[in-house]
Short mmCIF file of C-alpha atoms in Angstrom, two decimals:
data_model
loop_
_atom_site.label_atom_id
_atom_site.label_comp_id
_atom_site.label_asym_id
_atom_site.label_seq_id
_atom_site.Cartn_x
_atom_site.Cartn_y
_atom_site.Cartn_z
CA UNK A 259 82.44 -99.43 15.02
CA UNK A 260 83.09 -102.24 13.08
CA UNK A 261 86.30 -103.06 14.81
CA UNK A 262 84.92 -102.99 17.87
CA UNK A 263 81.60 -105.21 17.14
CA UNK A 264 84.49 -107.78 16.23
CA UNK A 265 86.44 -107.02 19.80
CA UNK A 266 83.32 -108.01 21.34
CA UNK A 267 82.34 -110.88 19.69
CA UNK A 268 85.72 -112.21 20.41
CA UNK A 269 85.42 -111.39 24.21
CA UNK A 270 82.37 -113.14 24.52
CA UNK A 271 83.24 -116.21 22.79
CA UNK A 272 86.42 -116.36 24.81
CA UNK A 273 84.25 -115.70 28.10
CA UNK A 274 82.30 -118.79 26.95
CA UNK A 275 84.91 -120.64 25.88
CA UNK A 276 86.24 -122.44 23.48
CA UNK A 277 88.29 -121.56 19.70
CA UNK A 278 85.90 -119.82 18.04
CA UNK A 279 85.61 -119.87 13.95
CA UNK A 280 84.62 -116.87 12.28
CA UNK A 281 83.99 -115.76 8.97
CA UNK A 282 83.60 -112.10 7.54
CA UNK A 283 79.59 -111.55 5.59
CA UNK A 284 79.53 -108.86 3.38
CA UNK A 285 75.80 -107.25 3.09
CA UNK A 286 74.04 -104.75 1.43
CA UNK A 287 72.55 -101.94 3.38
CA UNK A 288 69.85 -99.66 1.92
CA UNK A 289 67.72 -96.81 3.19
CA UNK A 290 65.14 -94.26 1.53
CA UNK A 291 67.26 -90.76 1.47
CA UNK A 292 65.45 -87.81 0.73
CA UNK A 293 66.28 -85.21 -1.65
CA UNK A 294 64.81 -82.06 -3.01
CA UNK A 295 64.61 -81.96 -6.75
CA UNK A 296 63.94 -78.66 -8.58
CA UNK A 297 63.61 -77.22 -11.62
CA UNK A 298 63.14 -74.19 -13.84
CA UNK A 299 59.82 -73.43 -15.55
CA UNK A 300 58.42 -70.73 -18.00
CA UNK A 301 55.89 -69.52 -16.04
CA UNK A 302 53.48 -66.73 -18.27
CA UNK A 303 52.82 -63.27 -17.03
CA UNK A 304 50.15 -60.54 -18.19
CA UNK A 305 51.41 -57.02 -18.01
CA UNK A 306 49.37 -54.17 -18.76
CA UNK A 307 50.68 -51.20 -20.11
CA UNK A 308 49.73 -47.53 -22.58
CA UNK A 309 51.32 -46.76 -25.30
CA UNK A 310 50.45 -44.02 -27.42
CA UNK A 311 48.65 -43.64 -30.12
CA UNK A 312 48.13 -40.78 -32.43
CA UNK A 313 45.90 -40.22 -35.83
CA UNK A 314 46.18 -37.13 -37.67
CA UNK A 315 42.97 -35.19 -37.80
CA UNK A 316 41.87 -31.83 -39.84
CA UNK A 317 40.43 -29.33 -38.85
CA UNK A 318 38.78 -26.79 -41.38
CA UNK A 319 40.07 -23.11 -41.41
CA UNK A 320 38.45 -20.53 -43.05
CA UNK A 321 39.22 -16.82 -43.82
CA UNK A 322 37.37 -14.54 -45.82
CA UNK A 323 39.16 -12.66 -48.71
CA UNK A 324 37.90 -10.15 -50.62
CA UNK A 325 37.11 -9.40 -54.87
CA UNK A 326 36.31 -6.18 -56.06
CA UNK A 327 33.30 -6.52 -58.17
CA UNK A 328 31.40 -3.50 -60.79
CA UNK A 329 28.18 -3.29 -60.42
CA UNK A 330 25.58 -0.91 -62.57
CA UNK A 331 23.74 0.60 -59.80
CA UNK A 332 20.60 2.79 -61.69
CA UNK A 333 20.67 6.48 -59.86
CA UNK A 334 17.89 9.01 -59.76
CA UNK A 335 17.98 12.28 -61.06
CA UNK A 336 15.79 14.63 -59.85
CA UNK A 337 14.44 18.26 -60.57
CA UNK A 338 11.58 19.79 -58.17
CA UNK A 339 9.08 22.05 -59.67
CA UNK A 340 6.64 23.96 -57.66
CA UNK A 341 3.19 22.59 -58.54
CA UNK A 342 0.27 24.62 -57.04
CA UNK A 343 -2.74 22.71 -54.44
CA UNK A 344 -5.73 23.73 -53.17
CA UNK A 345 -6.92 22.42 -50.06
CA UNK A 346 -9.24 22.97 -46.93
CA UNK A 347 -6.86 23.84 -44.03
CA UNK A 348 -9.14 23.57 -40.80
CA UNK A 349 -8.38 26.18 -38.48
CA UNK A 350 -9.64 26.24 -34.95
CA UNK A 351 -11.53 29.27 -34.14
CA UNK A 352 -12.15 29.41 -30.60
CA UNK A 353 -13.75 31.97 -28.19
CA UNK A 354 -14.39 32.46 -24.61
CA UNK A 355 -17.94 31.45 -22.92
CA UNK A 356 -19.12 32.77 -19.79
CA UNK A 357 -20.37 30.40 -17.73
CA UNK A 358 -21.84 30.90 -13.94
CA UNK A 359 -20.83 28.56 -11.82
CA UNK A 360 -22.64 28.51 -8.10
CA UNK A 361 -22.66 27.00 -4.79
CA UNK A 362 -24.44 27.56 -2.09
CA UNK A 363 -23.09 28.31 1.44
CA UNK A 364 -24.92 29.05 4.11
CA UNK A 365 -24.12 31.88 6.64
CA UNK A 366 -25.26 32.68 10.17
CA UNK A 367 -27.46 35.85 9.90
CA UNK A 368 -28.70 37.23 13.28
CA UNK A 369 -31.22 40.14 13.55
CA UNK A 370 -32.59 41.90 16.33
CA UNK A 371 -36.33 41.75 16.94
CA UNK A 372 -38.07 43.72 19.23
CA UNK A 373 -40.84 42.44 21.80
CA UNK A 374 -42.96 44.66 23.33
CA UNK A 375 -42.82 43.95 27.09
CA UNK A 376 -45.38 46.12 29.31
CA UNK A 377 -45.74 46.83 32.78
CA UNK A 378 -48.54 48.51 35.05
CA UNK A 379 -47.20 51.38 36.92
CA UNK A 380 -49.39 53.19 39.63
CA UNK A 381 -49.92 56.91 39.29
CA UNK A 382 -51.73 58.91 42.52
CA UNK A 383 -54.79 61.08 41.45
CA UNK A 384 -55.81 63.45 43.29
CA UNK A 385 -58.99 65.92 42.96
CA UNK A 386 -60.40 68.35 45.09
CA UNK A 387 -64.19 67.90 46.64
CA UNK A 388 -65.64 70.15 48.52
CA UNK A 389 -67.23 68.66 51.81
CA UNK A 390 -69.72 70.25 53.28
CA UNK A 391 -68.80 71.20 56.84
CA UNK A 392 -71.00 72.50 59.55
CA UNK A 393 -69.65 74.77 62.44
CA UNK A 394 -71.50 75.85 65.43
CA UNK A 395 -71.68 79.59 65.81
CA UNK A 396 -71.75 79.26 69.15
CA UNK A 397 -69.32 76.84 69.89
CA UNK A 398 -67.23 74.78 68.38
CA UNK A 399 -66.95 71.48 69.52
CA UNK A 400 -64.50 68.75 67.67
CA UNK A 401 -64.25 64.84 68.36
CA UNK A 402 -62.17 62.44 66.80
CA UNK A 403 -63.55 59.75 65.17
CA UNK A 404 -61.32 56.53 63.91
CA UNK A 405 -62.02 55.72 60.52
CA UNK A 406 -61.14 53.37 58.25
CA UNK A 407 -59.40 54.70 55.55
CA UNK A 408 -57.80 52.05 52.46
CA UNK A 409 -55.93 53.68 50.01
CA UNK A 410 -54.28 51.75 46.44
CA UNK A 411 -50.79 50.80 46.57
CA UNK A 412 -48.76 49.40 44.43
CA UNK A 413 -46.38 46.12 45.64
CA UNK A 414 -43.83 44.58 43.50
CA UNK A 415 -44.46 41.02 43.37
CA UNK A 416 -42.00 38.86 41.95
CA UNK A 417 -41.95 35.31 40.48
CA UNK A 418 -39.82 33.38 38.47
CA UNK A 419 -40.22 32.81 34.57
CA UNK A 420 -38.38 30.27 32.25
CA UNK A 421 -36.48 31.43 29.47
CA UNK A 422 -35.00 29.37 26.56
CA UNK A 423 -32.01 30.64 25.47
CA UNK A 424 -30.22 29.01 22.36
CA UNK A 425 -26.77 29.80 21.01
CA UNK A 426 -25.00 28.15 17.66
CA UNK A 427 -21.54 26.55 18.79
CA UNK A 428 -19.26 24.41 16.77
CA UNK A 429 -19.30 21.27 18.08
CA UNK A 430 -15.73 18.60 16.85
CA UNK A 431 -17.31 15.86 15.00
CA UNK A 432 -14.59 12.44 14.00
CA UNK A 433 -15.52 11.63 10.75
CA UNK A 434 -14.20 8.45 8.19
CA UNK A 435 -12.75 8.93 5.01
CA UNK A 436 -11.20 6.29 2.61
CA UNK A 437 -8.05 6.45 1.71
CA UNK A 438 -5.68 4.15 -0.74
CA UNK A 439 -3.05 3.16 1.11
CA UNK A 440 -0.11 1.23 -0.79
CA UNK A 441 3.15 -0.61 0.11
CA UNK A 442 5.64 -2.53 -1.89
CA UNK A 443 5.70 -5.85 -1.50
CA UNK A 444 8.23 -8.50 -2.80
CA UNK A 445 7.30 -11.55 -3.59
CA UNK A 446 10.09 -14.25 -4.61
CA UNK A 447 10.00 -15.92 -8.27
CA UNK A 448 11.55 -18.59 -9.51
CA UNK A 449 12.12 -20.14 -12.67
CA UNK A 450 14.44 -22.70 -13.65
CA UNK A 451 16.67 -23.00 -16.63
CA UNK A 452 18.93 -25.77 -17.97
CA UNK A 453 22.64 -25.83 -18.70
CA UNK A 454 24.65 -28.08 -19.86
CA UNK A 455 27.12 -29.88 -17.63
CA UNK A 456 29.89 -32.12 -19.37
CA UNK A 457 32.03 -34.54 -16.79
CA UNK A 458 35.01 -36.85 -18.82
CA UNK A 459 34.63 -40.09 -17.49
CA UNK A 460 36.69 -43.53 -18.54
CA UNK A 461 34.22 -46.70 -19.19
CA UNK A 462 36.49 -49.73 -19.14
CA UNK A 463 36.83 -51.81 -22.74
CA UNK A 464 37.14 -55.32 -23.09
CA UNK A 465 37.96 -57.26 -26.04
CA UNK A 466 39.13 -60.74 -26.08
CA UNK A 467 42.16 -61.52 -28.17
CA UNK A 468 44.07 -65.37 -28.29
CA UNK A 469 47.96 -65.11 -27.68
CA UNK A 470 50.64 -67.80 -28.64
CA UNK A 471 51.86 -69.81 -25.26
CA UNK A 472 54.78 -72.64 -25.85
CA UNK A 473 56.17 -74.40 -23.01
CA UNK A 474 58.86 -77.14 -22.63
CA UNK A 475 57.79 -80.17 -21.67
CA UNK A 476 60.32 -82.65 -21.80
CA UNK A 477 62.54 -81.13 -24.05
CA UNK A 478 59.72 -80.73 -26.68
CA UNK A 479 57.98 -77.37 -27.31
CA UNK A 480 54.38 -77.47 -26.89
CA UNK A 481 52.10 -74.12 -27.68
CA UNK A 482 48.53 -73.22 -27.80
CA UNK A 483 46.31 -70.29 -28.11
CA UNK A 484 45.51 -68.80 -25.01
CA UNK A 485 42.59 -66.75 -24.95
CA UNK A 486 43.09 -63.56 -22.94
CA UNK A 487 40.79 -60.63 -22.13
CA UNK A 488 42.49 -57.27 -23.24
CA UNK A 489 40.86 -54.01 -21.29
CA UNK A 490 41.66 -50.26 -21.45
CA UNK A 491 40.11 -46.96 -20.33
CA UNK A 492 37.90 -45.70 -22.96
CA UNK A 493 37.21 -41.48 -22.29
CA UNK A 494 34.34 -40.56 -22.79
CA UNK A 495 32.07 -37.41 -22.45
CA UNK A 496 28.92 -37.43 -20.26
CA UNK A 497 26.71 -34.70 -20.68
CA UNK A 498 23.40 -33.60 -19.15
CA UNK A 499 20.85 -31.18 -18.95
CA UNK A 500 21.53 -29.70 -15.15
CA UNK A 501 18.07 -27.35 -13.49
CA UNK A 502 19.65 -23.85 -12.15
CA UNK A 503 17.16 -21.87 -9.93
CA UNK A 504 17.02 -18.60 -10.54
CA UNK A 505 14.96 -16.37 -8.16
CA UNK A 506 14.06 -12.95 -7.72
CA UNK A 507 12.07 -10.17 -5.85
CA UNK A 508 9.54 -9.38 -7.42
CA UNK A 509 8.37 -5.81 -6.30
CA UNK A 510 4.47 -5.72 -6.21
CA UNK A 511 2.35 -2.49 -5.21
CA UNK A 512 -0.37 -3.59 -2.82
CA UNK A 513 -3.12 -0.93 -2.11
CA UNK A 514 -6.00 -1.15 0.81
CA UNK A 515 -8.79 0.96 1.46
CA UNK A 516 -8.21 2.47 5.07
CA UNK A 517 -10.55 4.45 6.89
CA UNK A 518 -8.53 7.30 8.07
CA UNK A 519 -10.52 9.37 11.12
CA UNK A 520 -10.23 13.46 11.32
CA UNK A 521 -12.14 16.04 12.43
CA UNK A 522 -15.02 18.02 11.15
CA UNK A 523 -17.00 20.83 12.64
CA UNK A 524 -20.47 21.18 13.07
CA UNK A 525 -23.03 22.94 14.32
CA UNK A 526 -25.41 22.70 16.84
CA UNK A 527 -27.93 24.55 18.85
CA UNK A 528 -27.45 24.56 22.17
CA UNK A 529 -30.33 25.80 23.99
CA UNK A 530 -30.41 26.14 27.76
CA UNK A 531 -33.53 27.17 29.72
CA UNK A 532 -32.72 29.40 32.91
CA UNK A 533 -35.34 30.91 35.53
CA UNK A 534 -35.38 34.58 35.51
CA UNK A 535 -36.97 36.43 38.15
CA UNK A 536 -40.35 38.91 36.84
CA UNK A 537 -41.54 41.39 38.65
CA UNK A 538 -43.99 43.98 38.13
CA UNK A 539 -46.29 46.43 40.47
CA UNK A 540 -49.70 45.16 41.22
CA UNK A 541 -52.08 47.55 42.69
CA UNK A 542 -52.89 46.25 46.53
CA UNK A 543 -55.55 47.63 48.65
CA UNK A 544 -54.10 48.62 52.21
CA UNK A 545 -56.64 49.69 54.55
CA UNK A 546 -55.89 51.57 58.40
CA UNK A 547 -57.77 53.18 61.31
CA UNK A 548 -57.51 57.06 60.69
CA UNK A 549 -58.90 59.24 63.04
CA UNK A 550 -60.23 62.40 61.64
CA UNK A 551 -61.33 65.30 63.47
CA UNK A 552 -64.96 65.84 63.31
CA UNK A 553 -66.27 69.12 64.17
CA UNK A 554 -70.04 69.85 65.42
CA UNK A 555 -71.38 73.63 65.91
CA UNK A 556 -73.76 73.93 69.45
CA UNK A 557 -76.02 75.00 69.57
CA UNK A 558 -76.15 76.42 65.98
CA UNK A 559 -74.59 75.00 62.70
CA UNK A 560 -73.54 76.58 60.43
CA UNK A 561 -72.36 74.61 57.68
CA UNK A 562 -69.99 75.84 54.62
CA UNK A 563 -68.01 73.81 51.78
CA UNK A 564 -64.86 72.54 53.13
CA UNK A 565 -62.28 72.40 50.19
CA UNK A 566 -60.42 68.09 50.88
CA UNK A 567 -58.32 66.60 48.87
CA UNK A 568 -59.28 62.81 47.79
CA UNK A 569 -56.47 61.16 46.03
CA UNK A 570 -56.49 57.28 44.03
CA UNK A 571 -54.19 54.65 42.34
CA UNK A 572 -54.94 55.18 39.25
CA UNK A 573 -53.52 52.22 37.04
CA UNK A 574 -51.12 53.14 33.84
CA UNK A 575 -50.07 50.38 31.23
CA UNK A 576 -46.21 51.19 30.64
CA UNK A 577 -44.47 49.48 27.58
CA UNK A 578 -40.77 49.20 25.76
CA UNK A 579 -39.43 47.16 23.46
CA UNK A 580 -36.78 44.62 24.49
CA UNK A 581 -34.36 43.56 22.06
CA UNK A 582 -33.70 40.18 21.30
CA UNK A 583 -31.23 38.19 18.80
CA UNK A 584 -32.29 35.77 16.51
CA UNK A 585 -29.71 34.03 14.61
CA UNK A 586 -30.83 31.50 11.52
CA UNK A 587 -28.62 29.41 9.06
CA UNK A 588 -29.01 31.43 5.96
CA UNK A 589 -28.27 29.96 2.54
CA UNK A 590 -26.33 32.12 0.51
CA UNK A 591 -25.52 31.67 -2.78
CA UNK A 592 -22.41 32.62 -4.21
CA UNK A 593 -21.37 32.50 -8.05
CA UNK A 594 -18.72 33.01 -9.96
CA UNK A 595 -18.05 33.54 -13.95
CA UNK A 596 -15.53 31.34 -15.68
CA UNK A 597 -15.13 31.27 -19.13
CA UNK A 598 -14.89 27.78 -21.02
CA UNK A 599 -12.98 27.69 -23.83
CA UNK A 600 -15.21 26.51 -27.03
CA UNK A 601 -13.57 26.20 -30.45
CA UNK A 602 -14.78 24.83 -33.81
CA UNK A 603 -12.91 23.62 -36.48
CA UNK A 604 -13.42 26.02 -39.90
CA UNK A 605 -12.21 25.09 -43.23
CA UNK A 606 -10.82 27.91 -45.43
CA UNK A 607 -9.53 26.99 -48.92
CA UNK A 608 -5.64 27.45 -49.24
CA UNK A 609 -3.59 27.49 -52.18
CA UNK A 610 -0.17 25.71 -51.16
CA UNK A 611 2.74 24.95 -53.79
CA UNK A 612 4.07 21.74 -53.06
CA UNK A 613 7.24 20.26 -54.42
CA UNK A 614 6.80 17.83 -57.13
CA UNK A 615 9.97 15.91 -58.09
CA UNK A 616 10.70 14.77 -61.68
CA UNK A 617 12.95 12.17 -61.79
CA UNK A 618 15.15 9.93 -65.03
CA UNK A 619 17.22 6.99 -64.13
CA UNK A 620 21.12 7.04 -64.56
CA UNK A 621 23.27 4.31 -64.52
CA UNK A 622 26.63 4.55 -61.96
CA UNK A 623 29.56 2.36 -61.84
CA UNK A 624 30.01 1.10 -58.36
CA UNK A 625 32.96 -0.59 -57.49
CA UNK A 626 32.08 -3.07 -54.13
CA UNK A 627 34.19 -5.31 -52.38
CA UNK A 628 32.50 -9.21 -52.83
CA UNK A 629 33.49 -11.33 -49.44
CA UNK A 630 34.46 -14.66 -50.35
CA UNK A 631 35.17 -17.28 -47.73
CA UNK A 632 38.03 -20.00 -48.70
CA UNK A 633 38.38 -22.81 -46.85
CA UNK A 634 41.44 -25.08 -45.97
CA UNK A 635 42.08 -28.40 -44.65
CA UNK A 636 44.56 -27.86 -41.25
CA UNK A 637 46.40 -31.13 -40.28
CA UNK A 638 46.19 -31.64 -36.55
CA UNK A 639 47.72 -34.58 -34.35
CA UNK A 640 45.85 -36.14 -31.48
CA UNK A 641 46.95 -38.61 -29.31
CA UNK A 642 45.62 -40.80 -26.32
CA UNK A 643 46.93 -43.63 -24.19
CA UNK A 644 45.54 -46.81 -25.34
CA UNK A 645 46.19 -49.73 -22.84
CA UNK A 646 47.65 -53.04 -24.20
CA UNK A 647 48.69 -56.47 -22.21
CA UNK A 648 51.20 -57.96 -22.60
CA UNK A 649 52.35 -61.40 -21.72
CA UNK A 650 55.84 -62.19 -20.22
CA UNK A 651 57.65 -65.43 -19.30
CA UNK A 652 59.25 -65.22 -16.34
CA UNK A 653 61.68 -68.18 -14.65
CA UNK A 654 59.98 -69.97 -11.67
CA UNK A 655 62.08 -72.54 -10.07
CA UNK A 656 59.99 -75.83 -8.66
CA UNK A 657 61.03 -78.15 -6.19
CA UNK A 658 60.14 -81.24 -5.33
CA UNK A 659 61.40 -83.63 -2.76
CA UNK A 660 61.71 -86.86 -4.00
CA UNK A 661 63.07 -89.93 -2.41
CA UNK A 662 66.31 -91.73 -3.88
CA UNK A 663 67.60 -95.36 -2.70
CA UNK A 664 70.92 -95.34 -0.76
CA UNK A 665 72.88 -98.85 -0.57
CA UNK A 666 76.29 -99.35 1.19
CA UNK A 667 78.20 -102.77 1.92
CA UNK A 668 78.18 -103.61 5.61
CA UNK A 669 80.42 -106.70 6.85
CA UNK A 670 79.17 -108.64 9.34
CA UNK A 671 81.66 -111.56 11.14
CA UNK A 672 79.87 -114.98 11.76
CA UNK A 673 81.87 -116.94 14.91
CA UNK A 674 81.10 -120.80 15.82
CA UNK A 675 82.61 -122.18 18.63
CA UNK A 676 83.96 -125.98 18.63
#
């Protein structure tokens, strides 16, 4: 590039003419170059980690052993003797009592009466009267003459006569009686108890705790306390009271009083009145024309009792007795004899021999086991994850661009033309 800067200069100052002079200048030529400067730091780091830790704690175990032990134990000896008592013994005498016992029922109890019922009968008299008749010796002459003649007779007249007749039936009656009625009901208890619920939760711990932190900073070492907060899971055991329902059926008897119907017989008079036709004879006078023969004697008359026969109703008062039921309720008492038991304590003097025990203490050797409970210390490990943090210094490279100052010589030719 150079070379040809100089090619052209020369070219132009020959185009213009003339011997040029020229001299070579040397100059400096700088720029701003960027570059990107970097470098390692210590950078800290918290790490959090469990570790294990473990304590040793005891646990007491106990067992029971045994020591045979003589004891004195005082003994009764006894001898029984017969010693004679007297006492009242009551003994029950007891005997049975008669006793009448009634009730009263009543009973239907018909008897036959008897009415006297009477009726007129007609009977037909008849007498003999002598009539004097009266003849004609000479002749005889006879002419009928109508008459009235009435003569008693009985006709049966009829008319009609109420009658009350009454008969006992048994008539059905509903009747109401209490009755207990019960059913089993349940009815649902409750009642509420407590247990005990345990859940293992972790509560988180926090403690804060200064750690050493050096850096290099210029190649000198420069450190500090850093304060850092150190946490872990604490378990712990949460307990509570927890309410449990507990129900039931509880079977409870409930009794009404129901009024239960049924049927009962009764009785009743029933009485009914009917029309029943009466008849009896009653004498009636009943009159007709007769004619009779009626004799005259001419010229003479002779006259002479003439036997006739005159007959009459005569009344006659016929009676009978009808029979007729009549039925009453009757009371009627019936009784029976039970016998009741009656007693009464007597006391009769009673020689008894009881047993009477005499008795000395003695003194045994017993030989007993004594339980004894010894006690000893078990070791036992237990171990949990504690967390810890931890810090670590890791390598962290930073860049930086930065600017550095780039020179190089540049010749330049100067040319003047004479």
């Amino acid at each position: 590039a150079m070379k040809f800067l100089g090619v052209l200069l020369v070219t132009v100052g020959l185009a213009w003419g003339g011997v040029p002079s020229c001299n070579t200048v040397w100059e400096d030529k700088c720029w701003d170059e960027p570059r990107q400067q970097c470098s390692t730091v210590q950078k800290p780091h918290t790490v959090t980690s469990t570790k294990e830790e473990c304590h040793t704690e005891y646990d007491q175990r106990c067992s029971t052993v045994y020591d045979n032990e003589i004891d004195l134990v005082p003994r009764k000896e006894c001898n029984t003797i017969q010693v004679p008592k007297v006492e009242s013994v009551p003994e029950e005498k007891c005997r049975q009592v008669p006793e009448e016992k009634c009730e009263t029922k009543y009973e239907e109890k018909c008897e036959t009466e008897y009415e006297k019922e009477c009726t007129t009968k007609y009977d037909e008299k008849c007498e003999t009267v002598d009539e004097q008749v009266c003849d004609t010796v000479s002749e005889t002459k006879t002419e009928y003459v109508k008459q009235t003649k009435c003569n008693l007779e009985t006709e049966e007249q009829c008319h009609d006569t109420p009658q009350k007749s009454c008969s006992t039936v048994q008539k059905a009656v509903t009747k109401h009686r209490d009755e207990e009625k019960c059913s089993t009901k349940y009815e649902r208890q409750c009642s509420t108890t407590y247990e005990q619920s345990c859940t293992s939760t972790t509560e988180r711990q926090c403690t804060t705790v200064t750690e050493r932190e050096c850096t290099t900073v210029n190649g000198q070492e420069k450190c500090w306390d850093e304060p850092r907060e150190k946490c872990w899971d604490e378990p712990r055991q949460e307990c509570k009271q927890v309410p449990k329902e507990k129900c039931w059926d509880e079977p409870r008897q409930e009794c009404n009083t129901v009024q239960v119907p049924y049927t009962d017989y009764e009785d009743h008079e029933e009485c009914t009145t009917t029309n029943q036709p009466v008849c009896r004879p009653v004498p009636v006078s009943k009159c007709h024309e007769v004619e009779e023969p009626v004799t005259s004697v001419v010229p003479r008359t002779k006259c002479y009792n003439k036997p006739r026969q005159v007959c009459e109703q005569v009344p006659r008062e016929e009676c009978k007795d009808v029979p007729r039921q009549k039925c009453d309720q009757v009371p009627k008492q019936e009784c029976n004899t039970e016998y009741k038991k009656e007693c009464k304590t007597e006391y009769k003097q009673v020689t008894k021999y009881e047993s009477e025990e005499k008795c000395h203490t003695v003194q045994d050797k017993v030989e007993r086991k004594v339980a004894r409970e010894v006690c000893n210390s078990v070791p036992r490990k237990e171990c949990k994850q504690v967390p810890f943090t931890t810090t670590e210094y890791r390598s962290e490279t930073n860049c930086k661009t930065v600017t550095e100052k780039q020179c190089t010589k540049v010749s330049r030719k100067t040319c003047n033309y004479h």
